[in-house]
Amino acid sequence: MRHAREIFGKSLPSLRKPVAEDGADIWRLVRACKPLDENSMYCNLVQCDHFRDTCIVAEMDGEIVGWVSGYRLPDDPETLFVWQVAVSQTARGTGLGTLMLRGLLSRESCKGVTRVQTTITRDNAASWALFRKFTEVSEAELSSAPYFSKSQHFDELHDTEYMVTISLKARMKKAA
């Protein structure tokens, strides 16, 4: 396995909380990361402002190369719902997605989180690979089930989204 410095060159990405001024750059990053659903620029701006404690940006040489948006479920604060993960073409295959997820969970704002959830369509191989890798390195357990169906929720205009639940066993033991 190659060292991160080899993969990224001289500098490693820095991870930080987003600020409102990142909204437009994040919007452009998401648009460049097909097949991710595009949100409005305003949505990304609000995520950066209102949900900054549960979102993370990866920056390298002054450029945003990664983004994870998420929030703790209002009725289940032990669950972090990951809305979207975007990694720029230049940083793909480097483990940045996993690094961002782990960085996000290490924050004080995610103390008490014992589960990560997200939804993924069956054909999104990159997202499945990311969350399986994250599960593996976190010594966790992954399960999935249909959640928002193509016919019932999307009027046949979008593929079924599967709810992926990752149970963080080590964190669950600490919480007990």
JSON list of C-alpha atoms in Angstrom, two decimals:
[
{"chain": "A", "resi": 1, "resn": "MET", "atom": "CA", "xyz": [0.00, 0.00, 0.00]},
{"chain": "A", "resi": 2, "resn": "ARG", "atom": "CA", "xyz": [1.30, 3.45, -0.90]},
{"chain": "A", "resi": 3, "resn": "HIS", "atom": "CA", "xyz": [1.84, 6.12, 1.74]},
{"chain": "A", "resi": 4, "resn": "ALA", "atom": "CA", "xyz": [-0.58, 9.06, 1.70]},
{"chain": "A", "resi": 5, "resn": "ARG", "atom": "CA", "xyz": [2.25, 11.49, 0.86]},
{"chain": "A", "resi": 6, "resn": "GLU", "atom": "CA", "xyz": [2.94, 9.50, -2.34]},
{"chain": "A", "resi": 7, "resn": "ILE", "atom": "CA", "xyz": [-0.72, 9.59, -3.31]},
{"chain": "A", "resi": 8, "resn": "PHE", "atom": "CA", "xyz": [-1.28, 13.28, -2.63]},
{"chain": "A", "resi": 9, "resn": "GLY", "atom": "CA", "xyz": [2.19, 14.53, -3.55]},
{"chain": "A", "resi": 10, "resn": "LYS", "atom": "CA", "xyz": [3.91, 16.91, -1.14]},
{"chain": "A", "resi": 11, "resn": "SER", "atom": "CA", "xyz": [0.92, 18.07, 0.87]},
{"chain": "A", "resi": 12, "resn": "LEU", "atom": "CA", "xyz": [-1.76, 16.10, 2.65]},
{"chain": "A", "resi": 13, "resn": "PRO", "atom": "CA", "xyz": [-5.35, 17.31, 2.72]},
{"chain": "A", "resi": 14, "resn": "SER", "atom": "CA", "xyz": [-6.44, 19.25, 5.77]},
{"chain": "A", "resi": 15, "resn": "LEU", "atom": "CA", "xyz": [-9.83, 18.51, 7.28]},
{"chain": "A", "resi": 16, "resn": "ARG", "atom": "CA", "xyz": [-11.95, 21.29, 8.74]},
{"chain": "A", "resi": 17, "resn": "LYS", "atom": "CA", "xyz": [-15.45, 22.49, 9.44]},
{"chain": "A", "resi": 18, "resn": "PRO", "atom": "CA", "xyz": [-17.01, 24.26, 6.48]},
{"chain": "A", "resi": 19, "resn": "VAL", "atom": "CA", "xyz": [-17.85, 27.97, 6.53]},
{"chain": "A", "resi": 20, "resn": "ALA", "atom": "CA", "xyz": [-20.61, 29.71, 4.60]},
{"chain": "A", "resi": 21, "resn": "GLU", "atom": "CA", "xyz": [-18.08, 31.00, 2.07]},
{"chain": "A", "resi": 22, "resn": "ASP", "atom": "CA", "xyz": [-17.41, 27.36, 1.03]},
{"chain": "A", "resi": 23, "resn": "GLY", "atom": "CA", "xyz": [-20.97, 26.86, -0.24]},
{"chain": "A", "resi": 24, "resn": "ALA", "atom": "CA", "xyz": [-20.33, 27.70, -3.91]},
{"chain": "A", "resi": 25, "resn": "ASP", "atom": "CA", "xyz": [-17.12, 25.63, -4.09]},
{"chain": "A", "resi": 26, "resn": "ILE", "atom": "CA", "xyz": [-18.88, 22.66, -2.52]},
{"chain": "A", "resi": 27, "resn": "TRP", "atom": "CA", "xyz": [-21.79, 23.04, -4.94]},
{"chain": "A", "resi": 28, "resn": "ARG", "atom": "CA", "xyz": [-19.32, 22.92, -7.87]},
{"chain": "A", "resi": 29, "resn": "LEU", "atom": "CA", "xyz": [-17.55, 19.89, -6.39]},
{"chain": "A", "resi": 30, "resn": "VAL", "atom": "CA", "xyz": [-20.83, 17.97, -6.00]},
{"chain": "A", "resi": 31, "resn": "ARG", "atom": "CA", "xyz": [-21.85, 18.86, -9.57]},
{"chain": "A", "resi": 32, "resn": "ALA", "atom": "CA", "xyz": [-18.56, 17.38, -10.81]},
{"chain": "A", "resi": 33, "resn": "CYS", "atom": "CA", "xyz": [-19.09, 14.13, -8.87]},
{"chain": "A", "resi": 34, "resn": "LYS", "atom": "CA", "xyz": [-21.60, 12.17, -10.92]},
{"chain": "A", "resi": 35, "resn": "PRO", "atom": "CA", "xyz": [-23.87, 10.35, -10.07]},
{"chain": "A", "resi": 36, "resn": "LEU", "atom": "CA", "xyz": [-24.41, 12.44, -6.91]},
{"chain": "A", "resi": 37, "resn": "ASP", "atom": "CA", "xyz": [-27.72, 14.28, -6.76]},
{"chain": "A", "resi": 38, "resn": "GLU", "atom": "CA", "xyz": [-27.17, 17.99, -7.14]},
{"chain": "A", "resi": 39, "resn": "ASN", "atom": "CA", "xyz": [-28.62, 20.23, -4.49]},
{"chain": "A", "resi": 40, "resn": "SER", "atom": "CA", "xyz": [-29.09, 23.93, -4.92]},
{"chain": "A", "resi": 41, "resn": "MET", "atom": "CA", "xyz": [-26.18, 26.20, -4.10]},
{"chain": "A", "resi": 42, "resn": "TYR", "atom": "CA", "xyz": [-28.37, 27.61, -1.34]},
{"chain": "A", "resi": 43, "resn": "CYS", "atom": "CA", "xyz": [-28.75, 24.12, 0.18]},
{"chain": "A", "resi": 44, "resn": "ASN", "atom": "CA", "xyz": [-24.96, 23.70, 0.30]},
{"chain": "A", "resi": 45, "resn": "LEU", "atom": "CA", "xyz": [-24.63, 27.17, 1.81]},
{"chain": "A", "resi": 46, "resn": "VAL", "atom": "CA", "xyz": [-27.14, 26.30, 4.57]},
{"chain": "A", "resi": 47, "resn": "GLN", "atom": "CA", "xyz": [-25.34, 22.99, 5.21]},
{"chain": "A", "resi": 48, "resn": "CYS", "atom": "CA", "xyz": [-22.05, 24.89, 5.65]},
{"chain": "A", "resi": 49, "resn": "ASP", "atom": "CA", "xyz": [-23.66, 27.39, 7.98]},
{"chain": "A", "resi": 50, "resn": "HIS", "atom": "CA", "xyz": [-26.30, 25.51, 10.00]},
{"chain": "A", "resi": 51, "resn": "PHE", "atom": "CA", "xyz": [-24.79, 22.01, 10.00]},
{"chain": "A", "resi": 52, "resn": "ARG", "atom": "CA", "xyz": [-21.09, 22.85, 10.07]},
{"chain": "A", "resi": 53, "resn": "ASP", "atom": "CA", "xyz": [-20.50, 20.74, 13.18]},
{"chain": "A", "resi": 54, "resn": "THR", "atom": "CA", "xyz": [-21.62, 17.59, 11.36]},
{"chain": "A", "resi": 55, "resn": "CYS", "atom": "CA", "xyz": [-20.12, 18.38, 7.94]},
{"chain": "A", "resi": 56, "resn": "ILE", "atom": "CA", "xyz": [-16.48, 18.26, 6.91]},
{"chain": "A", "resi": 57, "resn": "VAL", "atom": "CA", "xyz": [-14.35, 19.71, 4.11]},
{"chain": "A", "resi": 58, "resn": "ALA", "atom": "CA", "xyz": [-11.04, 18.36, 2.83]},
{"chain": "A", "resi": 59, "resn": "GLU", "atom": "CA", "xyz": [-8.79, 21.04, 1.41]},
{"chain": "A", "resi": 60, "resn": "MET", "atom": "CA", "xyz": [-5.51, 20.66, -0.42]},
{"chain": "A", "resi": 61, "resn": "ASP", "atom": "CA", "xyz": [-3.38, 23.52, -1.70]},
{"chain": "A", "resi": 62, "resn": "GLY", "atom": "CA", "xyz": [-6.28, 25.93, -1.15]},
{"chain": "A", "resi": 63, "resn": "GLU", "atom": "CA", "xyz": [-8.78, 23.82, -3.12]},
{"chain": "A", "resi": 64, "resn": "ILE", "atom": "CA", "xyz": [-11.74, 21.90, -1.70]},
{"chain": "A", "resi": 65, "resn": "VAL", "atom": "CA", "xyz": [-11.21, 18.28, -2.77]},
{"chain": "A", "resi": 66, "resn": "GLY", "atom": "CA", "xyz": [-13.67, 16.55, -0.44]},
{"chain": "A", "resi": 67, "resn": "TRP", "atom": "CA", "xyz": [-16.98, 17.11, 1.31]},
{"chain": "A", "resi": 68, "resn": "VAL", "atom": "CA", "xyz": [-19.19, 15.14, 3.66]},
{"chain": "A", "resi": 69, "resn": "SER", "atom": "CA", "xyz": [-22.56, 16.54, 4.70]},
{"chain": "A", "resi": 70, "resn": "GLY", "atom": "CA", "xyz": [-24.48, 15.01, 7.55]},
{"chain": "A", "resi": 71, "resn": "TYR", "atom": "CA", "xyz": [-26.55, 15.59, 10.64]},
{"chain": "A", "resi": 72, "resn": "ARG", "atom": "CA", "xyz": [-27.59, 13.79, 13.80]},
{"chain": "A", "resi": 73, "resn": "LEU", "atom": "CA", "xyz": [-31.14, 12.51, 13.55]},
{"chain": "A", "resi": 74, "resn": "PRO", "atom": "CA", "xyz": [-33.41, 14.72, 15.65]},
{"chain": "A", "resi": 75, "resn": "ASP", "atom": "CA", "xyz": [-35.31, 11.73, 17.07]},
{"chain": "A", "resi": 76, "resn": "ASP", "atom": "CA", "xyz": [-32.21, 9.52, 17.39]},
{"chain": "A", "resi": 77, "resn": "PRO", "atom": "CA", "xyz": [-29.08, 11.51, 18.31]},
{"chain": "A", "resi": 78, "resn": "GLU", "atom": "CA", "xyz": [-27.00, 8.30, 18.41]},
{"chain": "A", "resi": 79, "resn": "THR", "atom": "CA", "xyz": [-27.31, 8.19, 14.61]},
{"chain": "A", "resi": 80, "resn": "LEU", "atom": "CA", "xyz": [-25.31, 10.37, 12.23]},
{"chain": "A", "resi": 81, "resn": "PHE", "atom": "CA", "xyz": [-27.04, 10.49, 8.85]},
{"chain": "A", "resi": 82, "resn": "VAL", "atom": "CA", "xyz": [-24.56, 11.09, 6.04]},
{"chain": "A", "resi": 83, "resn": "TRP", "atom": "CA", "xyz": [-26.34, 13.00, 3.33]},
{"chain": "A", "resi": 84, "resn": "GLN", "atom": "CA", "xyz": [-23.57, 13.18, 0.78]},
{"chain": "A", "resi": 85, "resn": "VAL", "atom": "CA", "xyz": [-19.91, 12.36, 0.23]},
{"chain": "A", "resi": 86, "resn": "ALA", "atom": "CA", "xyz": [-18.04, 14.03, -2.63]},
{"chain": "A", "resi": 87, "resn": "VAL", "atom": "CA", "xyz": [-14.39, 13.52, -3.55]},
{"chain": "A", "resi": 88, "resn": "SER", "atom": "CA", "xyz": [-12.80, 15.39, -6.46]},
{"chain": "A", "resi": 89, "resn": "GLN", "atom": "CA", "xyz": [-11.37, 13.45, -9.37]},
{"chain": "A", "resi": 90, "resn": "THR", "atom": "CA", "xyz": [-7.85, 14.40, -8.25]},
{"chain": "A", "resi": 91, "resn": "ALA", "atom": "CA", "xyz": [-8.31, 12.78, -4.83]},
{"chain": "A", "resi": 92, "resn": "ARG", "atom": "CA", "xyz": [-10.25, 9.62, -5.74]},
{"chain": "A", "resi": 93, "resn": "GLY", "atom": "CA", "xyz": [-8.82, 6.27, -4.75]},
{"chain": "A", "resi": 94, "resn": "THR", "atom": "CA", "xyz": [-6.77, 7.76, -1.91]},
{"chain": "A", "resi": 95, "resn": "GLY", "atom": "CA", "xyz": [-8.97, 6.85, 1.04]},
{"chain": "A", "resi": 96, "resn": "LEU", "atom": "CA", "xyz": [-10.07, 10.46, 1.50]},
{"chain": "A", "resi": 97, "resn": "GLY", "atom": "CA", "xyz": [-13.75, 9.53, 1.93]},
{"chain": "A", "resi": 98, "resn": "THR", "atom": "CA", "xyz": [-12.92, 7.19, 4.80]},
{"chain": "A", "resi": 99, "resn": "LEU", "atom": "CA", "xyz": [-10.55, 9.76, 6.29]},
{"chain": "A", "resi": 100, "resn": "MET", "atom": "CA", "xyz": [-13.29, 12.41, 6.25]},
{"chain": "A", "resi": 101, "resn": "LEU", "atom": "CA", "xyz": [-15.86, 10.09, 7.84]},
{"chain": "A", "resi": 102, "resn": "ARG", "atom": "CA", "xyz": [-13.44, 9.12, 10.59]},
{"chain": "A", "resi": 103, "resn": "GLY", "atom": "CA", "xyz": [-12.48, 12.78, 11.11]},
{"chain": "A", "resi": 104, "resn": "LEU", "atom": "CA", "xyz": [-16.12, 13.76, 11.41]},
{"chain": "A", "resi": 105, "resn": "LEU", "atom": "CA", "xyz": [-16.83, 11.05, 13.97]},
{"chain": "A", "resi": 106, "resn": "SER", "atom": "CA", "xyz": [-13.85, 12.14, 16.06]},
{"chain": "A", "resi": 107, "resn": "ARG", "atom": "CA", "xyz": [-15.42, 15.54, 16.72]},
{"chain": "A", "resi": 108, "resn": "GLU", "atom": "CA", "xyz": [-17.02, 16.49, 20.01]},
{"chain": "A", "resi": 109, "resn": "SER", "atom": "CA", "xyz": [-20.28, 17.13, 18.07]},
{"chain": "A", "resi": 110, "resn": "CYS", "atom": "CA", "xyz": [-20.41, 13.41, 17.22]},
{"chain": "A", "resi": 111, "resn": "LYS", "atom": "CA", "xyz": [-19.73, 12.16, 20.72]},
{"chain": "A", "resi": 112, "resn": "GLY", "atom": "CA", "xyz": [-22.38, 9.57, 21.50]},
{"chain": "A", "resi": 113, "resn": "VAL", "atom": "CA", "xyz": [-22.91, 8.55, 17.88]},
{"chain": "A", "resi": 114, "resn": "THR", "atom": "CA", "xyz": [-23.07, 4.75, 17.68]},
{"chain": "A", "resi": 115, "resn": "ARG", "atom": "CA", "xyz": [-24.53, 4.40, 14.17]},
{"chain": "A", "resi": 116, "resn": "VAL", "atom": "CA", "xyz": [-23.93, 5.93, 10.77]},
{"chain": "A", "resi": 117, "resn": "GLN", "atom": "CA", "xyz": [-26.71, 5.85, 8.20]},
{"chain": "A", "resi": 118, "resn": "THR", "atom": "CA", "xyz": [-26.89, 6.86, 4.58]},
{"chain": "A", "resi": 119, "resn": "THR", "atom": "CA", "xyz": [-28.95, 5.96, 1.54]},
{"chain": "A", "resi": 120, "resn": "ILE", "atom": "CA", "xyz": [-27.41, 4.57, -1.65]},
{"chain": "A", "resi": 121, "resn": "THR", "atom": "CA", "xyz": [-28.86, 3.38, -4.96]},
{"chain": "A", "resi": 122, "resn": "ARG", "atom": "CA", "xyz": [-27.84, -0.13, -5.99]},
{"chain": "A", "resi": 123, "resn": "ASP", "atom": "CA", "xyz": [-25.81, 1.12, -8.98]},
{"chain": "A", "resi": 124, "resn": "ASN", "atom": "CA", "xyz": [-23.62, 3.58, -7.04]},
{"chain": "A", "resi": 125, "resn": "ALA", "atom": "CA", "xyz": [-20.56, 1.34, -6.81]},
{"chain": "A", "resi": 126, "resn": "ALA", "atom": "CA", "xyz": [-18.29, 4.09, -5.46]},
{"chain": "A", "resi": 127, "resn": "SER", "atom": "CA", "xyz": [-20.55, 4.81, -2.47]},
{"chain": "A", "resi": 128, "resn": "TRP", "atom": "CA", "xyz": [-20.97, 1.12, -1.66]},
{"chain": "A", "resi": 129, "resn": "ALA", "atom": "CA", "xyz": [-17.18, 0.68, -1.81]},
{"chain": "A", "resi": 130, "resn": "LEU", "atom": "CA", "xyz": [-16.61, 3.69, 0.46]},
{"chain": "A", "resi": 131, "resn": "PHE", "atom": "CA", "xyz": [-19.06, 2.61, 3.14]},
{"chain": "A", "resi": 132, "resn": "ARG", "atom": "CA", "xyz": [-17.89, -1.02, 3.04]},
{"chain": "A", "resi": 133, "resn": "LYS", "atom": "CA", "xyz": [-14.29, 0.18, 3.46]},
{"chain": "A", "resi": 134, "resn": "PHE", "atom": "CA", "xyz": [-15.33, 2.51, 6.29]},
{"chain": "A", "resi": 135, "resn": "THR", "atom": "CA", "xyz": [-17.13, -0.41, 7.96]},
{"chain": "A", "resi": 136, "resn": "GLU", "atom": "CA", "xyz": [-14.03, -2.59, 7.64]},
{"chain": "A", "resi": 137, "resn": "VAL", "atom": "CA", "xyz": [-11.57, -0.05, 9.08]},
{"chain": "A", "resi": 138, "resn": "SER", "atom": "CA", "xyz": [-14.01, 0.88, 11.85]},
{"chain": "A", "resi": 139, "resn": "GLU", "atom": "CA", "xyz": [-14.56, -2.74, 12.88]},
{"chain": "A", "resi": 140, "resn": "ALA", "atom": "CA", "xyz": [-18.26, -2.12, 12.45]},
{"chain": "A", "resi": 141, "resn": "GLU", "atom": "CA", "xyz": [-21.23, -3.96, 10.99]},
{"chain": "A", "resi": 142, "resn": "LEU", "atom": "CA", "xyz": [-23.13, -2.92, 7.84]},
{"chain": "A", "resi": 143, "resn": "SER", "atom": "CA", "xyz": [-26.72, -3.75, 6.95]},
{"chain": "A", "resi": 144, "resn": "SER", "atom": "CA", "xyz": [-29.00, -2.41, 4.22]},
{"chain": "A", "resi": 145, "resn": "ALA", "atom": "CA", "xyz": [-32.64, -2.51, 3.21]},
{"chain": "A", "resi": 146, "resn": "PRO", "atom": "CA", "xyz": [-34.82, -0.70, 0.65]},
{"chain": "A", "resi": 147, "resn": "TYR", "atom": "CA", "xyz": [-35.94, 2.63, 2.09]},
{"chain": "A", "resi": 148, "resn": "PHE", "atom": "CA", "xyz": [-37.21, 5.11, -0.50]},
{"chain": "A", "resi": 149, "resn": "SER", "atom": "CA", "xyz": [-38.63, 3.06, -3.36]},
{"chain": "A", "resi": 150, "resn": "LYS", "atom": "CA", "xyz": [-38.65, 3.99, -7.01]},
{"chain": "A", "resi": 151, "resn": "SER", "atom": "CA", "xyz": [-42.40, 3.43, -7.34]},
{"chain": "A", "resi": 152, "resn": "GLN", "atom": "CA", "xyz": [-43.70, 4.53, -3.94]},
{"chain": "A", "resi": 153, "resn": "HIS", "atom": "CA", "xyz": [-41.51, 7.58, -3.29]},
{"chain": "A", "resi": 154, "resn": "PHE", "atom": "CA", "xyz": [-39.90, 8.66, -6.55]},
{"chain": "A", "resi": 155, "resn": "ASP", "atom": "CA", "xyz": [-42.78, 8.33, -9.04]},
{"chain": "A", "resi": 156, "resn": "GLU", "atom": "CA", "xyz": [-40.50, 6.05, -11.12]},
{"chain": "A", "resi": 157, "resn": "LEU", "atom": "CA", "xyz": [-38.10, 9.00, -11.71]},
{"chain": "A", "resi": 158, "resn": "HIS", "atom": "CA", "xyz": [-35.27, 7.87, -9.40]},
{"chain": "A", "resi": 159, "resn": "ASP", "atom": "CA", "xyz": [-33.91, 4.45, -8.44]},
{"chain": "A", "resi": 160, "resn": "THR", "atom": "CA", "xyz": [-34.71, 2.95, -5.06]},
{"chain": "A", "resi": 161, "resn": "GLU", "atom": "CA", "xyz": [-32.49, 4.24, -2.25]},
{"chain": "A", "resi": 162, "resn": "TYR", "atom": "CA", "xyz": [-31.28, 1.62, 0.22]},
{"chain": "A", "resi": 163, "resn": "MET", "atom": "CA", "xyz": [-30.84, 2.61, 3.85]},
{"chain": "A", "resi": 164, "resn": "VAL", "atom": "CA", "xyz": [-27.35, 1.59, 4.89]},
{"chain": "A", "resi": 165, "resn": "THR", "atom": "CA", "xyz": [-26.81, 1.32, 8.63]},
{"chain": "A", "resi": 166, "resn": "ILE", "atom": "CA", "xyz": [-23.32, 0.95, 10.05]},
{"chain": "A", "resi": 167, "resn": "SER", "atom": "CA", "xyz": [-23.26, -0.09, 13.71]},
{"chain": "A", "resi": 168, "resn": "LEU", "atom": "CA", "xyz": [-20.09, 1.14, 15.37]},
{"chain": "A", "resi": 169, "resn": "LYS", "atom": "CA", "xyz": [-19.50, -1.75, 17.77]},
{"chain": "A", "resi": 170, "resn": "ALA", "atom": "CA", "xyz": [-16.61, -0.16, 19.71]},
{"chain": "A", "resi": 171, "resn": "ARG", "atom": "CA", "xyz": [-18.62, 3.02, 20.33]},
{"chain": "A", "resi": 172, "resn": "MET", "atom": "CA", "xyz": [-21.67, 0.96, 21.33]},
{"chain": "A", "resi": 173, "resn": "LYS", "atom": "CA", "xyz": [-19.58, -0.82, 23.99]},
{"chain": "A", "resi": 174, "resn": "LYS", "atom": "CA", "xyz": [-18.38, 2.51, 25.39]},
{"chain": "A", "resi": 175, "resn": "ALA", "atom": "CA", "xyz": [-21.94, 3.85, 25.50]},
{"chain": "A", "resi": 176, "resn": "ALA", "atom": "CA", "xyz": [-23.20, 0.80, 27.42]}
]
